[in-house]
Short mmCIF file of C-alpha atoms in Angstrom, two decimals:
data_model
loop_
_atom_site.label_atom_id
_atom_site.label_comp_id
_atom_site.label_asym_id
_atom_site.label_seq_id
_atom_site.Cartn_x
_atom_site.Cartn_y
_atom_site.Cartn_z
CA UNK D 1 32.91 -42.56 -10.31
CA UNK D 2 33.28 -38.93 -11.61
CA UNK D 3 30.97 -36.38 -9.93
CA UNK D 4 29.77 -32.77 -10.64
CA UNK D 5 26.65 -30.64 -10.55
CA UNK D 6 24.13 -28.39 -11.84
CA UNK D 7 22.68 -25.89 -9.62
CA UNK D 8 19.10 -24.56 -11.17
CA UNK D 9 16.85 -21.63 -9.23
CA UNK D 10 13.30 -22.01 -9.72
CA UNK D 11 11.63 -19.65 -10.50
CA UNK D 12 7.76 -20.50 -10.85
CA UNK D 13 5.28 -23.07 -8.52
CA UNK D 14 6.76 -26.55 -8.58
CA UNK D 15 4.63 -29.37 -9.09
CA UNK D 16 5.41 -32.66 -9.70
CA UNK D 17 2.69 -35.63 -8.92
CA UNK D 18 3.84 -39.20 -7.79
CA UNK D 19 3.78 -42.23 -10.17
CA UNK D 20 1.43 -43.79 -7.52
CA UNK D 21 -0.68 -40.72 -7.20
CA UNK D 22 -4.81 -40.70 -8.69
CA UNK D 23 -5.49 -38.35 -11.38
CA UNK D 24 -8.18 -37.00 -9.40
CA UNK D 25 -5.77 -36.67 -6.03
CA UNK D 26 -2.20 -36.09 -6.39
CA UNK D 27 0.32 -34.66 -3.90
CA UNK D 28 3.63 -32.90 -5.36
CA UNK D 29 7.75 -34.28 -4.61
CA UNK D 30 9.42 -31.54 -3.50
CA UNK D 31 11.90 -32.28 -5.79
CA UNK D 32 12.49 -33.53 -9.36
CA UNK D 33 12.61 -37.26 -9.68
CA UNK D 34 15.77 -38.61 -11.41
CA UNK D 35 13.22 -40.55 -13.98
CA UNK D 36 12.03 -36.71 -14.54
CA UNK D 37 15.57 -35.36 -14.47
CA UNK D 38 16.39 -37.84 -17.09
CA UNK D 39 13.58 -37.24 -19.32
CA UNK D 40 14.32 -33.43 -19.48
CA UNK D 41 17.83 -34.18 -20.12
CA UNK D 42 16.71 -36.84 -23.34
CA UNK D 43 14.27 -34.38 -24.61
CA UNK D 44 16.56 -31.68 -24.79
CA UNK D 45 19.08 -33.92 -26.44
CA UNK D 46 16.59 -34.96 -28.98
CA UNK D 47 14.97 -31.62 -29.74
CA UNK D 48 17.77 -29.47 -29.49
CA UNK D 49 21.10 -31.92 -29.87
CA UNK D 50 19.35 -33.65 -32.95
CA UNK D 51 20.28 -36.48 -30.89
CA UNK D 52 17.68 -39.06 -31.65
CA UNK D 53 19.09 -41.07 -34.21
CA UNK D 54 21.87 -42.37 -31.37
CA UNK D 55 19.04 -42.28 -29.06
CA UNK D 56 17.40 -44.89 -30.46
CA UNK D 57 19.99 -47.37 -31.55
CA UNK D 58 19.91 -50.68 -29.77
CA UNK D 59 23.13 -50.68 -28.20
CA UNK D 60 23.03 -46.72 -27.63
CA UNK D 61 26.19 -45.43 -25.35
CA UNK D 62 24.19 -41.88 -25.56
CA UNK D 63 21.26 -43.87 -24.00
CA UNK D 64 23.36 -45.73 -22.11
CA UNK D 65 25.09 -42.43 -20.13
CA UNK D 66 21.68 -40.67 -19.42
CA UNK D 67 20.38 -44.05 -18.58
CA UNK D 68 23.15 -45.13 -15.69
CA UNK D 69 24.07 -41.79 -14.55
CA UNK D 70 23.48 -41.69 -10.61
CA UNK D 71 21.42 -38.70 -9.16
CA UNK D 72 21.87 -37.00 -5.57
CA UNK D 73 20.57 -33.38 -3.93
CA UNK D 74 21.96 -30.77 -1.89
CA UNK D 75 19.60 -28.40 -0.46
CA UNK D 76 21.48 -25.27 0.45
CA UNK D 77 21.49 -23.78 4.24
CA UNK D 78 17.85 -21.78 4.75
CA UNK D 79 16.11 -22.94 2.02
CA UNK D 80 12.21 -23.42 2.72
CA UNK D 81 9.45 -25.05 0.74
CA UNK D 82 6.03 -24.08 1.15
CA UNK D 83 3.03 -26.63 -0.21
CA UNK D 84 -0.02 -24.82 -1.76
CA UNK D 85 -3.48 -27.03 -1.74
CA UNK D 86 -5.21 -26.24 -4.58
CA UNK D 87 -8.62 -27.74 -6.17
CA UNK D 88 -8.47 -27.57 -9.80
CA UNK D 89 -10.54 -28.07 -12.59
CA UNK D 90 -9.55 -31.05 -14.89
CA UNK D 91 -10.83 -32.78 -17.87
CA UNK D 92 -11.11 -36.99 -17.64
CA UNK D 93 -12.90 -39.41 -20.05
CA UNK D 94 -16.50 -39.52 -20.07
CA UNK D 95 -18.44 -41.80 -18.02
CA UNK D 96 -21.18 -41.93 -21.18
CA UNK D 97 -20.78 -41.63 -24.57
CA UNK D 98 -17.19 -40.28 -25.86
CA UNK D 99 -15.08 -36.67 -25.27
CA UNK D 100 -14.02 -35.72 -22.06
CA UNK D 101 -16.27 -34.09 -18.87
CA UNK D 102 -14.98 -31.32 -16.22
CA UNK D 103 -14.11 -33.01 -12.42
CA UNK D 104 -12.43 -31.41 -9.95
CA UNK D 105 -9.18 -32.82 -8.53
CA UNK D 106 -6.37 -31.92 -5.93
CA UNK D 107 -3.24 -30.33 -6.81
CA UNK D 108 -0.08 -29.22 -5.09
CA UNK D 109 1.98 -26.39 -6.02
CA UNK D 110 5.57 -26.05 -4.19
CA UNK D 111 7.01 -22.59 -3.60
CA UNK D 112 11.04 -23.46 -3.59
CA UNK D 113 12.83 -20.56 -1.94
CA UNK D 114 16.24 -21.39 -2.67
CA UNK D 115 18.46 -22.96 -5.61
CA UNK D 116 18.97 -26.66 -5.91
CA UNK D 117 22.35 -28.50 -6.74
CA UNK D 118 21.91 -31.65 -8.57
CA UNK D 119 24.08 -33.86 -8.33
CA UNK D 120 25.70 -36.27 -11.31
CA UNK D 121 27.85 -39.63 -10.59
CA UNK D 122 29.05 -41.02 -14.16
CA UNK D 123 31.49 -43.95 -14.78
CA UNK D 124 33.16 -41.80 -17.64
CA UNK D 125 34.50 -38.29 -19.08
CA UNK D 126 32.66 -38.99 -22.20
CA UNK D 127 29.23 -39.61 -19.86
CA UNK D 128 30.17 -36.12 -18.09
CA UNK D 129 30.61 -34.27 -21.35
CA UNK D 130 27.46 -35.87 -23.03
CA UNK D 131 25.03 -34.74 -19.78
CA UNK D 132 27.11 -31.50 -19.89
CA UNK D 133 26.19 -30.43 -23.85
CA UNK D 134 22.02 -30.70 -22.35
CA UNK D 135 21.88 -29.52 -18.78
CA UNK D 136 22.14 -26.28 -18.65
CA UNK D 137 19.13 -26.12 -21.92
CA UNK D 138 17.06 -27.35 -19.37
CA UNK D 139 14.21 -24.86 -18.55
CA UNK D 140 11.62 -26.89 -16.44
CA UNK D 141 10.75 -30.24 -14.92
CA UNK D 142 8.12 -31.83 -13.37
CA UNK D 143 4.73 -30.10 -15.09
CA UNK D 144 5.53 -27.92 -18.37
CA UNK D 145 5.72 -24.38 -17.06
CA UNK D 146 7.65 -25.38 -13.54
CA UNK D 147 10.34 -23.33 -14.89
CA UNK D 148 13.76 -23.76 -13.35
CA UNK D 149 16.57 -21.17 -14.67
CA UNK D 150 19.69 -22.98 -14.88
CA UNK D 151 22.78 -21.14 -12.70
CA UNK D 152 26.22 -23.08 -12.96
CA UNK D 153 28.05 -26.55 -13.13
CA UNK D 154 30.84 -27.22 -11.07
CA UNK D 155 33.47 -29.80 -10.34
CA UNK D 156 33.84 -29.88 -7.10
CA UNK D 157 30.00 -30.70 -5.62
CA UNK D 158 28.43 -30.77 -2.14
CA UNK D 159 27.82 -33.65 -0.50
CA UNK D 160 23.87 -34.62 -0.77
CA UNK D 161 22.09 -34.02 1.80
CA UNK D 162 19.23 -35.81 1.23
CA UNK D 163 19.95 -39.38 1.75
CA UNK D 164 18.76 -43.02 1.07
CA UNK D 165 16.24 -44.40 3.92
CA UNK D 166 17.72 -46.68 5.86
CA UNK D 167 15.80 -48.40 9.03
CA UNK D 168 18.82 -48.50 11.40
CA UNK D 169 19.59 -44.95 10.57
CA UNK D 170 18.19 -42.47 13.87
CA UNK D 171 17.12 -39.65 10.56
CA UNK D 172 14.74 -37.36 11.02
CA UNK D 173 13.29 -35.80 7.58
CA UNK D 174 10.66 -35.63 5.20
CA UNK D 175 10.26 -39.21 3.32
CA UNK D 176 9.54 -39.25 -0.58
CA UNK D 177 9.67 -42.15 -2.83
CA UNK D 178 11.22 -41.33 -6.18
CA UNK D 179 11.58 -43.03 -9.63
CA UNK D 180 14.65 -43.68 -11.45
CA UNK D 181 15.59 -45.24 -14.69
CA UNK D 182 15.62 -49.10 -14.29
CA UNK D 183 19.16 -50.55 -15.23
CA UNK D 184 17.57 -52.74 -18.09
CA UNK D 185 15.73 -49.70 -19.48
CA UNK D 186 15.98 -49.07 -22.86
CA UNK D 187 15.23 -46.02 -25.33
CA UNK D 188 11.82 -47.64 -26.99
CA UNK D 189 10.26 -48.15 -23.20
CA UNK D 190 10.76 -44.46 -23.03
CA UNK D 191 9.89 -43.35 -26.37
CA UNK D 192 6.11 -41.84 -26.28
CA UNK D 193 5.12 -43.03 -29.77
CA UNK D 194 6.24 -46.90 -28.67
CA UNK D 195 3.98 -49.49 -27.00
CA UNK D 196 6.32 -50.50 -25.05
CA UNK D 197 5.80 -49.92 -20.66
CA UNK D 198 8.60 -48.12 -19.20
CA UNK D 199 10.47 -49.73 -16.19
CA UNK D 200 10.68 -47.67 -13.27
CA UNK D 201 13.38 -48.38 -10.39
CA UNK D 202 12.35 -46.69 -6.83
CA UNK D 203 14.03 -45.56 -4.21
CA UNK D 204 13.20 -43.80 -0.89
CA UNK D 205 14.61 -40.83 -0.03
CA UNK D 206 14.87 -38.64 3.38
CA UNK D 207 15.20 -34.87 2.58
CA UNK D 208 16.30 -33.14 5.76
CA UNK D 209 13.15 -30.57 6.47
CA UNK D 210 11.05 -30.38 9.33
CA UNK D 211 7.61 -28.61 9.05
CA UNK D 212 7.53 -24.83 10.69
CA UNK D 213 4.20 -24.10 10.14
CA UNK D 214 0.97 -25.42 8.72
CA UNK D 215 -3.15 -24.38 7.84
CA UNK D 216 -5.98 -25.67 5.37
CA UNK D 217 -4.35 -24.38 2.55
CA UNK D 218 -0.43 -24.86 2.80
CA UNK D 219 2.23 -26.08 4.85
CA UNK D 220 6.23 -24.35 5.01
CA UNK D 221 8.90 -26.73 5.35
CA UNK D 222 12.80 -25.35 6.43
CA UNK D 223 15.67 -27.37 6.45
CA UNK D 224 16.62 -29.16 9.80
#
């Protein structure tokens, strides 16, 4: 397994609903899934790498390397997250008749005070230098506008510190479920203009914070 990462700094409001979440009430990961890490990293490599002719092959080894690559986080020493609550006004289908009518529905945005390191495991050079051409084009994830600013790779990357859930484990943290690429995915399942469901692997996560403070309209989280 070869491993190396990209640190990114955010630098708007985070906000990134759950795939179990309501459209009308929808609480925000704290950090970016792997299935939306992965779907940044195929859209810049079709809009920008002119990439989508590979893409879509059936036996794609582009696919293939965006598809298997494993995902991990290090949150760096001090780094504090701080939930806003927000009710917003959103358009849904209407009840009568056809268009769309005004509801109000729950949002929440993430203040991220420090840079994340993401981190890549890939079974090849060739997967490392394929995710390497598209990372650092990477401007957001989660909602469009969540803008991240991309700040180096490196070789040599931390060791995550937020960690798989495990029962028997005495861990104290924060506990997120997140969505990954399933194993049998393939391009079409992800592909907007096919019919085709996507297949979502998940995994629960523990990311070391500990809440320092909290009111009616946020909460701060630190690291532990």
């Amino acid at each position: 397994m070869i491993k190396f990462s990209a640190t990114y700094l955010p630098t708007t409001l985070f906000s990134l609903k759950s795939s179990n979440a309501t459209n009308s009430g929808a609480k925000s990961l704290f950090l970016p899934s792997p299935y939306a890490i992965k779907m940044a990293i195929l859209n810049q490599a079709i809009t920008i790498g002119g990439e989508l002719s590979n893409l879509e092959k059936k036996k794609s080894k582009e696919f293939v390397y965006i598809r298997d690559a494993q995902i991990g986080y290090y949150l760096p020493k001090g780094i504090g997250f701080c939930t806003n609550n927000s009710f917003v006004k959103i358009l849904k289908p209407a009840r009568e008749g056809e268009g769309f009518q005004q509801t109000v529905a729950f949002r929440e945005y993430l203040h991220i005070t420090k840079e994340l390191e993401i981190i890549f495991g890939v079974e090849s050079e060739d997967a490392k230098i394929y995710l390497g051409r598209f990372l650092h084009k990477i401007s957001y994830f989660g909602k469009r506008g969540c803008f991240f600013q991309f700040i180096k790779y490196s070789d040599e990357p931390s060791e995550s510190n937020v960690k798989p859930f495990d029962p028997d484990l005495n861990v104290f943290g924060l506990i997120e479920e997140h969505d990954d690429f399933d194993s049998s995915l393939t391009f079409e399942q992800v592909n907007n203009f096919s019919s085709k469901n996507t297949k979502r692997k998940k995994e629960i996560l523990i990311l070391p914070l500990e809440n320092i403070s909290s009111s009616k309209s946020f909460s701060f989280y630190k690291l532990s």
